[in-house]
XYZ file of N, CA and C in Angstrom:
231
model
N -8.391 11.833 -2.660
C -7.973 12.712 -3.726
C -7.817 11.937 -5.030
N -7.149 10.832 -4.987
C -6.895 10.064 -6.203
C -7.358 8.636 -5.965
N -8.327 8.207 -6.717
C -8.934 6.892 -6.479
C -7.965 5.731 -6.614
N -6.901 5.899 -7.397
C -5.989 4.773 -7.593
C -4.940 4.654 -6.496
N -4.939 5.576 -5.542
C -4.037 5.441 -4.400
C -4.755 4.630 -3.339
N -4.175 3.491 -2.965
C -4.818 2.630 -1.982
C -4.203 2.823 -0.603
N -4.944 2.418 0.406
C -4.433 2.472 1.774
C -3.282 1.482 1.896
N -2.193 1.928 2.500
C -0.982 1.106 2.562
C -0.636 0.636 3.966
N -1.588 0.641 4.874
C -1.294 0.192 6.233
C -2.209 -0.956 6.619
N -1.733 -1.800 7.518
C -2.593 -2.847 8.051
C -3.710 -2.215 8.868
N -4.843 -2.773 9.000
C -5.229 -4.080 8.462
C -5.759 -4.013 7.040
N -5.840 -2.829 6.441
C -6.335 -2.723 5.069
C -5.435 -3.492 4.121
N -4.146 -3.314 4.252
C -3.164 -4.054 3.481
C -2.658 -5.172 4.383
N -2.808 -6.408 3.942
C -2.501 -7.556 4.798
C -1.051 -7.585 5.278
N -0.133 -7.171 4.445
C 1.281 -7.184 4.813
C 1.829 -5.769 4.706
N 3.061 -5.582 5.138
C 3.686 -4.272 5.039
C 3.758 -3.839 3.580
N 3.576 -2.549 3.356
C 3.661 -2.014 2.003
C 5.075 -2.178 1.467
N 5.163 -2.558 0.219
C 6.474 -2.690 -0.409
C 6.949 -1.329 -0.909
N 8.222 -1.239 -1.192
C 8.784 -0.018 -1.751
C 8.085 0.333 -3.070
N 7.782 -0.686 -3.875
C 7.095 -0.456 -5.153
C 5.693 0.114 -4.942
N 4.967 -0.397 -3.947
C 3.625 0.112 -3.662
C 3.675 1.555 -3.171
N 4.655 1.866 -2.335
C 4.814 3.230 -1.831
C 5.168 4.167 -2.978
N 6.076 3.762 -3.823
C 6.480 4.594 -4.970
C 5.320 4.795 -5.934
N 4.526 3.761 -6.180
C 3.370 3.893 -7.087
C 2.362 4.900 -6.533
N 2.121 4.860 -5.230
C 1.203 5.816 -4.613
C 1.761 7.234 -4.715
N 3.058 7.384 -4.492
C 3.696 8.700 -4.591
C 3.601 9.233 -6.016
N 3.820 8.382 -6.987
C 3.724 8.786 -8.388
C 2.313 9.243 -8.724
N 1.310 8.500 -8.281
C -0.077 8.890 -8.538
C -0.398 10.234 -7.897
N 0.084 10.449 -6.683
C -0.147 11.713 -5.993
C 0.478 12.876 -6.774
N 1.729 12.738 -7.165
C 2.416 13.808 -7.886
C 1.760 14.048 -9.241
N 1.343 12.995 -9.912
C 0.619 13.169 -11.181
C -0.653 13.981 -10.983
N -1.398 13.651 -9.938
C -2.658 14.337 -9.664
C -2.420 15.807 -9.338
N -1.485 16.069 -8.444
C -1.227 17.443 -8.008
C -0.653 18.294 -9.145
N 0.261 17.721 -9.929
C 0.916 18.491 -10.992
C 0.054 18.618 -12.240
N -0.851 17.667 -12.425
C -1.651 17.667 -13.648
C -0.938 17.050 -14.831
N 0.220 16.456 -14.596
C 0.985 15.804 -15.661
C 1.043 14.307 -15.435
N 0.688 13.551 -16.454
C 0.894 12.103 -16.379
C 2.372 11.819 -16.600
N 2.934 12.476 -17.582
C 4.364 12.381 -17.869
C 4.831 13.801 -18.165
N 5.699 14.351 -17.338
C 6.115 15.736 -17.530
C 7.025 15.907 -18.744
N 7.055 17.126 -19.254
C 7.986 17.459 -20.330
C 9.417 17.337 -19.798
N 10.347 17.222 -20.716
C 11.750 17.031 -20.339
C 12.241 18.114 -19.382
N 11.800 19.354 -19.571
C 12.289 20.438 -18.713
C 11.689 20.386 -17.307
N 10.674 19.564 -17.096
C 10.076 19.389 -15.762
C 10.388 18.027 -15.139
N 11.068 17.169 -15.858
C 11.311 15.796 -15.415
C 12.042 15.732 -14.075
N 13.082 16.519 -13.901
C 13.874 16.444 -12.672
C 13.049 16.837 -11.444
N 12.308 17.941 -11.534
C 11.517 18.362 -10.369
C 10.359 17.400 -10.112
N 9.805 16.825 -11.175
C 8.745 15.829 -11.040
C 9.285 14.603 -10.299
N 10.421 14.089 -10.750
C 11.032 12.916 -10.112
C 11.448 13.205 -8.671
N 11.965 14.406 -8.422
C 12.321 14.795 -7.054
C 11.092 14.800 -6.152
N 9.973 15.279 -6.682
C 8.730 15.311 -5.903
C 8.261 13.892 -5.593
N 8.341 12.993 -6.560
C 7.956 11.598 -6.322
C 8.838 10.998 -5.231
N 10.135 11.253 -5.295
C 11.057 10.745 -4.265
C 10.692 11.283 -2.883
N 10.405 12.578 -2.800
C 10.078 13.205 -1.514
C 8.774 12.651 -0.946
N 7.771 12.480 -1.791
C 6.487 11.942 -1.326
C 6.652 10.481 -0.909
N 7.423 9.713 -1.651
C 7.658 8.309 -1.285
C 8.370 8.214 0.061
N 9.353 9.070 0.289
C 10.065 9.054 1.572
C 9.131 9.445 2.705
N 8.346 10.495 2.497
C 7.404 10.931 3.531
C 6.384 9.832 3.825
N 5.942 9.134 2.802
C 4.985 8.040 2.981
C 5.610 6.897 3.767
N 6.819 6.507 3.403
C 7.506 5.433 4.124
C 7.732 5.818 5.587
N 8.124 7.071 5.830
C 8.319 7.548 7.200
C 7.013 7.502 7.984
N 5.932 7.946 7.355
C 4.625 7.919 8.007
C 4.224 6.496 8.369
N 4.312 5.587 7.411
C 3.907 4.202 7.660
C 4.762 3.562 8.754
N 6.044 3.897 8.786
C 6.932 3.331 9.805
C 6.613 3.868 11.194
N 5.996 5.031 11.264
C 5.726 5.669 12.558
C 4.313 5.443 13.085
N 3.407 4.998 12.243
C 2.022 4.803 12.679
C 1.910 3.675 13.695
N 1.092 3.879 14.697
C 0.757 2.822 15.636
C -0.649 2.360 15.321
N -0.782 1.084 15.048
C -2.081 0.504 14.739
C -2.613 -0.104 16.024
N -3.724 0.417 16.495
C -4.289 -0.060 17.767
C -5.528 -0.917 17.520
N -5.789 -1.768 18.493
C -6.983 -2.610 18.432
C -6.703 -3.915 17.721
N -7.544 -4.877 17.987
C -7.396 -6.170 17.353
C -6.246 -6.960 17.955
N -6.239 -8.226 17.641
C -5.243 -9.127 18.210
C -3.835 -8.842 17.707
N -3.726 -8.326 16.489
C -2.402 -8.114 15.917
C -1.968 -6.669 15.964
N -2.336 -5.936 16.992
C -1.949 -4.527 17.076
C -0.429 -4.421 17.032
N 0.060 -3.610 16.098
C 1.503 -3.438 15.940
C 1.746 -2.152 15.175
N 2.991 -1.836 15.036
C 3.365 -0.681 14.228
C 3.350 -1.088 12.766
N 2.879 -0.194 11.934
C 2.905 -0.432 10.498
C 4.214 0.092 9.939
N 4.745 -0.588 8.903
C 5.933 -0.066 8.238
C 5.848 -0.248 6.756
């Protein structure tokens, strides 16, 4: 959907995704879906809430994924 959102799980990402990387991906997603790079003041709260919700959902997803195959098969977080 958005070219600037990168894959945040191993083995694509060598190490666990940082909170900053997860938040940046969430921000890009919300920008794309809303059509706003920076929302007007009257939309700021709902925009920020959406970024928080997407970041949490992303972190939960990454923490729950099981990466199979290869010598370093492990859970991604």
